[in-house]
PDB file of C-alpha atoms in Angstrom:
ATOM      1  CA  MET D  20      -0.432   0.347  -0.351  1.00  0.00           C
ATOM      2  CA  ILE D  21       1.330   3.293  -0.909  1.00  0.00           C
ATOM      3  CA  SER D  22       1.781   5.746   1.997  1.00  0.00           C
ATOM      4  CA  LYS D  23       0.183   9.249   2.142  1.00  0.00           C
ATOM      5  CA  ASP D  24       3.522  11.048   1.983  1.00  0.00           C
ATOM      6  CA  SER D  25       4.525   9.027  -1.346  1.00  0.00           C
ATOM      7  CA  TYR D  26       1.346  10.828  -3.065  1.00  0.00           C
ATOM      8  CA  LEU D  27       3.298  13.991  -1.012  1.00  0.00           C
ATOM      9  CA  LEU D  28       5.737  13.332  -2.601  1.00  0.00           C
ATOM     10  CA  ALA D  29       5.085  12.518  -6.154  1.00  0.00           C
ATOM     11  CA  PHE D  30       3.083  15.783  -6.273  1.00  0.00           C
ATOM     12  CA  VAL D  31       5.827  17.583  -5.455  1.00  0.00           C
ATOM     13  CA  PHE D  32       8.089  15.723  -7.678  1.00  0.00           C
ATOM     14  CA  LEU D  33       5.661  17.077 -10.653  1.00  0.00           C
ATOM     15  CA  ALA D  34       5.036  20.443  -9.325  1.00  0.00           C
ATOM     16  CA  ILE D  35       8.814  20.954  -9.727  1.00  0.00           C
ATOM     17  CA  CYS D  36       8.789  19.655 -13.433  1.00  0.00           C
ATOM     18  CA  CYS D  37       5.778  21.366 -14.136  1.00  0.00           C
ATOM     19  CA  ILE D  38       8.031  24.940 -12.859  1.00  0.00           C
ATOM     20  CA  SER D  39      11.001  24.092 -14.823  1.00  0.00           C
ATOM     21  CA  ASN D  40       8.896  23.427 -17.559  1.00  0.00           C
ATOM     22  CA  ALA D  41       7.365  26.407 -17.343  1.00  0.00           C
ATOM     23  CA  GLN D  42      10.393  28.751 -17.026  1.00  0.00           C
ATOM     24  CA  VAL D  43      12.172  26.868 -20.366  1.00  0.00           C
ATOM     25  CA  ASN D  44       9.244  27.976 -22.447  1.00  0.00           C
ATOM     26  CA  ILE D  45       9.317  32.050 -20.878  1.00  0.00           C
ATOM     27  CA  THR D  46      12.944  31.859 -21.883  1.00  0.00           C
ATOM     28  CA  ALA D  47      12.627  30.505 -24.895  1.00  0.00           C
ATOM     29  CA  ASN D  48       9.425  32.876 -25.943  1.00  0.00           C
ATOM     30  CA  GLN D  49      11.908  35.898 -24.427  1.00  0.00           C
ATOM     31  CA  ASN D  50      14.835  34.743 -27.222  1.00  0.00           C
ATOM     32  CA  ILE D  51      12.427  34.907 -29.762  1.00  0.00           C
ATOM     33  CA  ILE D  52      10.826  37.261 -28.888  1.00  0.00           C
ATOM     34  CA  LEU D  53      14.644  39.347 -28.764  1.00  0.00           C
ATOM     35  CA  SER D  54      16.430  38.005 -31.540  1.00  0.00           C
ATOM     36  CA  ASP D  55      19.288  39.584 -32.163  1.00  0.00           C
ATOM     37  CA  THR D  56      17.698  41.543 -35.443  1.00  0.00           C
ATOM     38  CA  THR D  57      14.700  43.423 -33.198  1.00  0.00           C
ATOM     39  CA  PHE D  58      14.076  46.938 -33.247  1.00  0.00           C
ATOM     40  CA  VAL D  59      15.221  48.110 -30.280  1.00  0.00           C
ATOM     41  CA  ASN D  60      15.767  52.045 -28.738  1.00  0.00           C
ATOM     42  CA  LEU D  61      19.362  51.997 -27.665  1.00  0.00           C
ATOM     43  CA  LYS D  62      18.128  54.890 -24.099  1.00  0.00           C
ATOM     44  CA  ASP D  63      16.446  51.535 -23.352  1.00  0.00           C
ATOM     45  CA  TYR D  64      19.422  49.587 -22.933  1.00  0.00           C
ATOM     46  CA  SER D  65      22.175  51.906 -21.823  1.00  0.00           C
ATOM     47  CA  THR D  66      22.235  55.314 -20.467  1.00  0.00           C
ATOM     48  CA  ASP D  67      25.813  56.008 -21.519  1.00  0.00           C
ATOM     49  CA  PHE D  68      25.822  57.655 -24.678  1.00  0.00           C
ATOM     50  CA  ILE D  69      25.131  60.831 -25.618  1.00  0.00           C
ATOM     51  CA  TYR D  70      22.808  62.199 -28.742  1.00  0.00           C
ATOM     52  CA  ASP D  71      23.035  64.863 -31.347  1.00  0.00           C
ATOM     53  CA  MET D  72      20.711  63.985 -33.653  1.00  0.00           C
ATOM     54  CA  LYS D  73      21.790  65.677 -36.711  1.00  0.00           C
ATOM     55  CA  TYR D  74      18.358  64.416 -38.994  1.00  0.00           C
ATOM     56  CA  ALA D  75      16.126  65.172 -36.191  1.00  0.00           C
ATOM     57  CA  THR D  76      16.968  68.964 -36.823  1.00  0.00           C
ATOM     58  CA  GLU D  77      17.639  71.043 -39.585  1.00  0.00           C
ATOM     59  CA  ASP D  78      20.942  70.972 -38.572  1.00  0.00           C
ATOM     60  CA  ASN D  79      22.911  68.905 -41.096  1.00  0.00           C
ATOM     61  CA  PHE D  80      23.949  68.842 -45.098  1.00  0.00           C
ATOM     62  CA  LEU D  81      20.126  68.857 -46.275  1.00  0.00           C
ATOM     63  CA  LYS D  82      19.211  71.915 -44.452  1.00  0.00           C
ATOM     64  CA  ALA D  83      16.292  69.650 -43.296  1.00  0.00           C
ATOM     65  CA  LYS D  84      14.489  67.995 -40.353  1.00  0.00           C
ATOM     66  CA  VAL D  85      13.714  64.655 -41.950  1.00  0.00           C
ATOM     67  CA  TYR D  86      13.101  62.197 -38.292  1.00  0.00           C
ATOM     68  CA  ASP D  87      10.492  63.597 -36.664  1.00  0.00           C
ATOM     69  CA  CYS D  88      12.244  62.907 -33.487  1.00  0.00           C
ATOM     70  CA  ALA D  89      15.525  61.904 -32.390  1.00  0.00           C
ATOM     71  CA  GLU D  90      15.538  58.794 -31.497  1.00  0.00           C
ATOM     72  CA  CYS D  91      18.457  55.910 -31.944  1.00  0.00           C
ATOM     73  CA  LEU D  92      16.423  53.181 -32.570  1.00  0.00           C
ATOM     74  CA  ILE D  93      18.776  50.133 -34.181  1.00  0.00           C
ATOM     75  CA  ARG D  94      18.458  46.429 -34.553  1.00  0.00           C
ATOM     76  CA  LEU D  95      19.826  44.752 -31.028  1.00  0.00           C
ATOM     77  CA  LYS D  96      23.226  43.139 -32.119  1.00  0.00           C
ATOM     78  CA  THR D  97      23.657  46.463 -33.734  1.00  0.00           C
ATOM     79  CA  VAL D  98      23.084  47.706 -29.883  1.00  0.00           C
ATOM     80  CA  ASN D  99      25.239  44.976 -27.988  1.00  0.00           C
ATOM     81  CA  ALA D 100      28.296  46.157 -30.173  1.00  0.00           C
ATOM     82  CA  LEU D 101      27.799  49.140 -29.458  1.00  0.00           C
ATOM     83  CA  ILE D 102      27.646  49.247 -25.839  1.00  0.00           C
ATOM     84  CA  LYS D 103      30.789  46.485 -25.901  1.00  0.00           C
ATOM     85  CA  ALA D 104      32.852  49.306 -27.510  1.00  0.00           C
ATOM     86  CA  ASN D 105      30.929  52.299 -25.352  1.00  0.00           C
ATOM     87  CA  LYS D 106      32.181  50.783 -22.290  1.00  0.00           C
ATOM     88  CA  GLU D 107      35.857  50.234 -23.343  1.00  0.00           C
ATOM     89  CA  PHE D 108      35.917  54.475 -24.289  1.00  0.00           C
ATOM     90  CA  ILE D 109      34.238  55.014 -21.070  1.00  0.00           C
ATOM     91  CA  LYS D 110      37.735  52.685 -20.008  1.00  0.00           C
ATOM     92  CA  LYS D 111      39.658  55.607 -21.270  1.00  0.00           C
ATOM     93  CA  GLY D 112      38.033  58.549 -20.242  1.00  0.00           C
ATOM     94  CA  TYR D 113      34.742  59.438 -23.377  1.00  0.00           C
ATOM     95  CA  ARG D 114      32.155  58.026 -24.387  1.00  0.00           C
ATOM     96  CA  ILE D 115      30.111  57.623 -27.594  1.00  0.00           C
ATOM     97  CA  LYS D 116      27.674  60.432 -29.624  1.00  0.00           C
ATOM     98  CA  LEU D 117      26.110  59.441 -32.007  1.00  0.00           C
ATOM     99  CA  PHE D 118      24.333  61.566 -34.820  1.00  0.00           C
ATOM    100  CA  ASP D 119      22.473  58.856 -36.447  1.00  0.00           C
ATOM    101  CA  CYS D 120      21.103  55.322 -36.309  1.00  0.00           C
ATOM    102  CA  TYR D 121      18.955  53.579 -38.165  1.00  0.00           C
ATOM    103  CA  ARG D 122      17.177  55.085 -40.970  1.00  0.00           C
ATOM    104  CA  PRO D 123      13.838  53.640 -42.003  1.00  0.00           C
ATOM    105  CA  LEU D 124      13.628  52.969 -45.839  1.00  0.00           C
ATOM    106  CA  TYR D 125      10.852  55.909 -46.069  1.00  0.00           C
ATOM    107  CA  ILE D 126      13.516  58.176 -44.944  1.00  0.00           C
ATOM    108  CA  GLN D 127      16.016  58.065 -47.140  1.00  0.00           C
ATOM    109  CA  LYS D 128      13.366  58.640 -50.061  1.00  0.00           C
ATOM    110  CA  LYS D 129      13.321  61.794 -48.466  1.00  0.00           C
ATOM    111  CA  MET D 130      16.800  62.001 -48.165  1.00  0.00           C
ATOM    112  CA  TRP D 131      17.131  61.255 -51.632  1.00  0.00           C
ATOM    113  CA  ILE D 132      14.027  63.975 -52.924  1.00  0.00           C
ATOM    114  CA  ILE D 133      16.410  66.769 -51.402  1.00  0.00           C
ATOM    115  CA  VAL D 134      19.936  65.847 -52.189  1.00  0.00           C
ATOM    116  CA  SER D 135      19.492  63.100 -55.427  1.00  0.00           C
ATOM    117  CA  ASN D 136      23.107  62.317 -55.749  1.00  0.00           C
ATOM    118  CA  PRO D 137      24.611  58.839 -54.524  1.00  0.00           C
ATOM    119  CA  LYS D 138      28.165  60.265 -53.791  1.00  0.00           C
ATOM    120  CA  TYR D 139      26.274  62.106 -50.832  1.00  0.00           C
ATOM    121  CA  VAL D 140      23.081  59.829 -50.490  1.00  0.00           C
ATOM    122  CA  ALA D 141      22.594  56.499 -50.584  1.00  0.00           C
ATOM    123  CA  ASP D 142      20.136  55.107 -53.772  1.00  0.00           C
ATOM    124  CA  PRO D 143      16.778  54.277 -51.908  1.00  0.00           C
ATOM    125  CA  LYS D 144      16.119  51.644 -54.583  1.00  0.00           C
ATOM    126  CA  LYS D 145      19.228  49.463 -53.203  1.00  0.00           C
ATOM    127  CA  GLY D 146      19.245  50.798 -49.497  1.00  0.00           C
ATOM    128  CA  SER D 147      22.280  51.164 -47.074  1.00  0.00           C
ATOM    129  CA  ILE D 148      23.371  49.393 -44.193  1.00  0.00           C
ATOM    130  CA  HIS D 149      21.860  52.231 -42.165  1.00  0.00           C
ATOM    131  CA  ASN D 150      17.708  51.384 -43.723  1.00  0.00           C
ATOM    132  CA  ARG D 151      19.081  47.554 -43.042  1.00  0.00           C
ATOM    133  CA  GLY D 152      20.033  49.125 -39.120  1.00  0.00           C
ATOM    134  CA  GLY D 153      23.347  48.158 -39.301  1.00  0.00           C
ATOM    135  CA  ALA D 154      25.649  51.578 -39.477  1.00  0.00           C
ATOM    136  CA  VAL D 155      25.994  54.567 -37.201  1.00  0.00           C
ATOM    137  CA  ASP D 156      27.452  57.609 -37.029  1.00  0.00           C
ATOM    138  CA  ILE D 157      29.565  58.866 -34.183  1.00  0.00           C
ATOM    139  CA  SER D 158      31.866  60.901 -32.372  1.00  0.00           C
ATOM    140  CA  LEU D 159      33.815  60.845 -28.998  1.00  0.00           C
ATOM    141  CA  VAL D 160      32.782  63.180 -26.295  1.00  0.00           C
ATOM    142  CA  ASP D 161      35.022  62.992 -23.056  1.00  0.00           C
ATOM    143  CA  LEU D 162      33.763  62.267 -19.926  1.00  0.00           C
ATOM    144  CA  GLU D 163      32.233  66.062 -18.971  1.00  0.00           C
ATOM    145  CA  GLY D 164      30.844  66.121 -22.044  1.00  0.00           C
ATOM    146  CA  LYS D 165      33.791  68.045 -24.474  1.00  0.00           C
ATOM    147  CA  SER D 166      33.576  66.488 -28.053  1.00  0.00           C
ATOM    148  CA  LEU D 167      37.327  65.523 -29.529  1.00  0.00           C
ATOM    149  CA  ASN D 168      38.882  67.249 -32.513  1.00  0.00           C
ATOM    150  CA  MET D 169      38.435  65.011 -35.164  1.00  0.00           C
ATOM    151  CA  GLY D 170      39.348  67.710 -38.065  1.00  0.00           C
ATOM    152  CA  THR D 171      36.087  67.861 -39.607  1.00  0.00           C
ATOM    153  CA  ASP D 172      31.943  68.352 -38.682  1.00  0.00           C
ATOM    154  CA  PHE D 173      29.849  65.043 -39.384  1.00  0.00           C
ATOM    155  CA  ASP D 174      28.501  65.246 -42.830  1.00  0.00           C
ATOM    156  CA  PHE D 175      31.691  67.058 -44.084  1.00  0.00           C
ATOM    157  CA  PHE D 176      32.202  65.701 -47.515  1.00  0.00           C
ATOM    158  CA  GLY D 177      35.742  66.915 -48.297  1.00  0.00           C
ATOM    159  CA  VAL D 178      38.775  64.937 -48.319  1.00  0.00           C
ATOM    160  CA  GLU D 179      40.033  65.975 -44.900  1.00  0.00           C
ATOM    161  CA  ALA D 180      37.232  63.912 -43.760  1.00  0.00           C
ATOM    162  CA  SER D 181      38.893  60.578 -45.399  1.00  0.00           C
ATOM    163  CA  HIS D 182      40.697  57.986 -43.059  1.00  0.00           C
ATOM    164  CA  ASN D 183      43.316  58.064 -44.905  1.00  0.00           C
ATOM    165  CA  TYR D 184      44.087  61.414 -45.323  1.00  0.00           C
ATOM    166  CA  LEU D 185      46.432  61.991 -43.328  1.00  0.00           C
ATOM    167  CA  LYS D 186      46.876  66.052 -43.683  1.00  0.00           C
ATOM    168  CA  LEU D 187      46.309  66.623 -39.848  1.00  0.00           C
ATOM    169  CA  THR D 188      47.706  67.207 -36.448  1.00  0.00           C
ATOM    170  CA  LYS D 189      48.642  64.630 -34.385  1.00  0.00           C
ATOM    171  CA  GLU D 190      46.177  65.109 -31.516  1.00  0.00           C
ATOM    172  CA  ILE D 191      43.258  64.826 -34.637  1.00  0.00           C
ATOM    173  CA  LEU D 192      44.886  62.067 -35.993  1.00  0.00           C
ATOM    174  CA  ALA D 193      44.997  60.094 -32.623  1.00  0.00           C
ATOM    175  CA  ASN D 194      41.619  60.639 -31.619  1.00  0.00           C
ATOM    176  CA  ARG D 195      40.569  58.821 -35.098  1.00  0.00           C
ATOM    177  CA  LYS D 196      42.984  56.678 -35.085  1.00  0.00           C
ATOM    178  CA  LEU D 197      41.319  56.036 -31.058  1.00  0.00           C
ATOM    179  CA  LEU D 198      37.817  56.013 -32.663  1.00  0.00           C
ATOM    180  CA  LYS D 199      38.473  53.540 -35.399  1.00  0.00           C
ATOM    181  CA  LYS D 200      40.588  51.099 -33.287  1.00  0.00           C
ATOM    182  CA  VAL D 201      38.318  50.456 -30.764  1.00  0.00           C
ATOM    183  CA  MET D 202      35.017  50.385 -33.456  1.00  0.00           C
ATOM    184  CA  ILE D 203      36.970  47.408 -34.898  1.00  0.00           C
ATOM    185  CA  GLU D 204      38.039  45.297 -32.592  1.00  0.00           C
ATOM    186  CA  ASN D 205      34.217  45.360 -31.624  1.00  0.00           C
ATOM    187  CA  GLY D 206      32.698  44.208 -34.606  1.00  0.00           C
ATOM    188  CA  PHE D 207      32.468  47.378 -37.029  1.00  0.00           C
ATOM    189  CA  ILE D 208      33.652  48.028 -40.234  1.00  0.00           C
ATOM    190  CA  SER D 209      34.916  52.107 -41.114  1.00  0.00           C
ATOM    191  CA  PHE D 210      34.139  53.509 -43.955  1.00  0.00           C
ATOM    192  CA  ASP D 211      37.210  55.476 -46.037  1.00  0.00           C
ATOM    193  CA  SER D 212      35.454  58.828 -47.074  1.00  0.00           C
ATOM    194  CA  GLU D 213      33.669  59.037 -43.591  1.00  0.00           C
ATOM    195  CA  TRP D 214      34.923  58.806 -39.872  1.00  0.00           C
ATOM    196  CA  TRP D 215      32.697  58.843 -38.239  1.00  0.00           C
ATOM    197  CA  HIS D 216      30.377  56.278 -40.427  1.00  0.00           C
ATOM    198  CA  TYR D 217      31.274  52.462 -39.076  1.00  0.00           C
ATOM    199  CA  ASN D 218      28.877  49.459 -39.864  1.00  0.00           C
ATOM    200  CA  LEU D 219      28.364  46.487 -38.165  1.00  0.00           C
ATOM    201  CA  LYS D 220      29.957  43.606 -40.060  1.00  0.00           C
ATOM    202  CA  MET D 221      27.255  41.023 -38.331  1.00  0.00           C
ATOM    203  CA  ALA D 222      24.264  43.127 -40.075  1.00  0.00           C
ATOM    204  CA  LEU D 223      25.991  43.587 -43.734  1.00  0.00           C
ATOM    205  CA  LYS D 224      23.497  41.440 -45.237  1.00  0.00           C
ATOM    206  CA  ASP D 225      20.815  42.163 -43.499  1.00  0.00           C
ATOM    207  CA  PRO D 226      17.148  43.249 -45.118  1.00  0.00           C
ATOM    208  CA  VAL D 227      15.749  46.632 -45.751  1.00  0.00           C
ATOM    209  CA  SER D 228      14.060  47.583 -43.914  1.00  0.00           C
ATOM    210  CA  ASN D 229      10.881  50.691 -42.978  1.00  0.00           C
ATOM    211  CA  ALA D 230       9.653  49.420 -39.948  1.00  0.00           C
ATOM    212  CA  LYS D 231       9.061  53.113 -38.688  1.00  0.00           C
ATOM    213  CA  TRP D 232       9.237  54.121 -34.582  1.00  0.00           C
ATOM    214  CA  ASP D 233       6.361  56.387 -32.536  1.00  0.00           C
ATOM    215  CA  CYS D 234       7.657  59.469 -30.931  1.00  0.00           C
ATOM    216  CA  ASP D 235       6.442  60.250 -27.582  1.00  0.00           C
TER     217      ASP D 235
END
């Protein structure tokens, strides 16, 4: 004859198994929801960045505001790599300042209408890495918020903005070298003609997206 204690132990065992299975299912669901290609808002994952989202203002080469609000939406894998890079910069006494992140395709079309020149704006028929959620335009500031001298402004399209242009002061060359070194070490590749532009290697083949975000 089976005792009451045996029934009780069996019940407890089954309950533990059910809880364990439920926890596995929850974890699996979270992984599905937050896949590395999910678009997320960077500020929800870190407060250590500085924002100067140029295309949410008229302070850009277009001389036009094309974003409704200054948000940095980007794919989760890009966020993770960006946070790792920023932690390295913080150890050295700096932080990343962001000028642009993910750019929906409809914004790319707006920009193309204003400046229909592939030298300055990617043709929306092809799309850019910004449209894929894998590109960021960035610079560095010190821990007091002072921008490091990079030799040119963001979105300056002269030869002086190129990584290959060396007729600059030692300070400027050192600042660009630091930015490039840490970004490359954390999975990004540079863009030769623009010292501020970095693409995540893992995002180069992601599809062009037109995902939009709501402004608060």
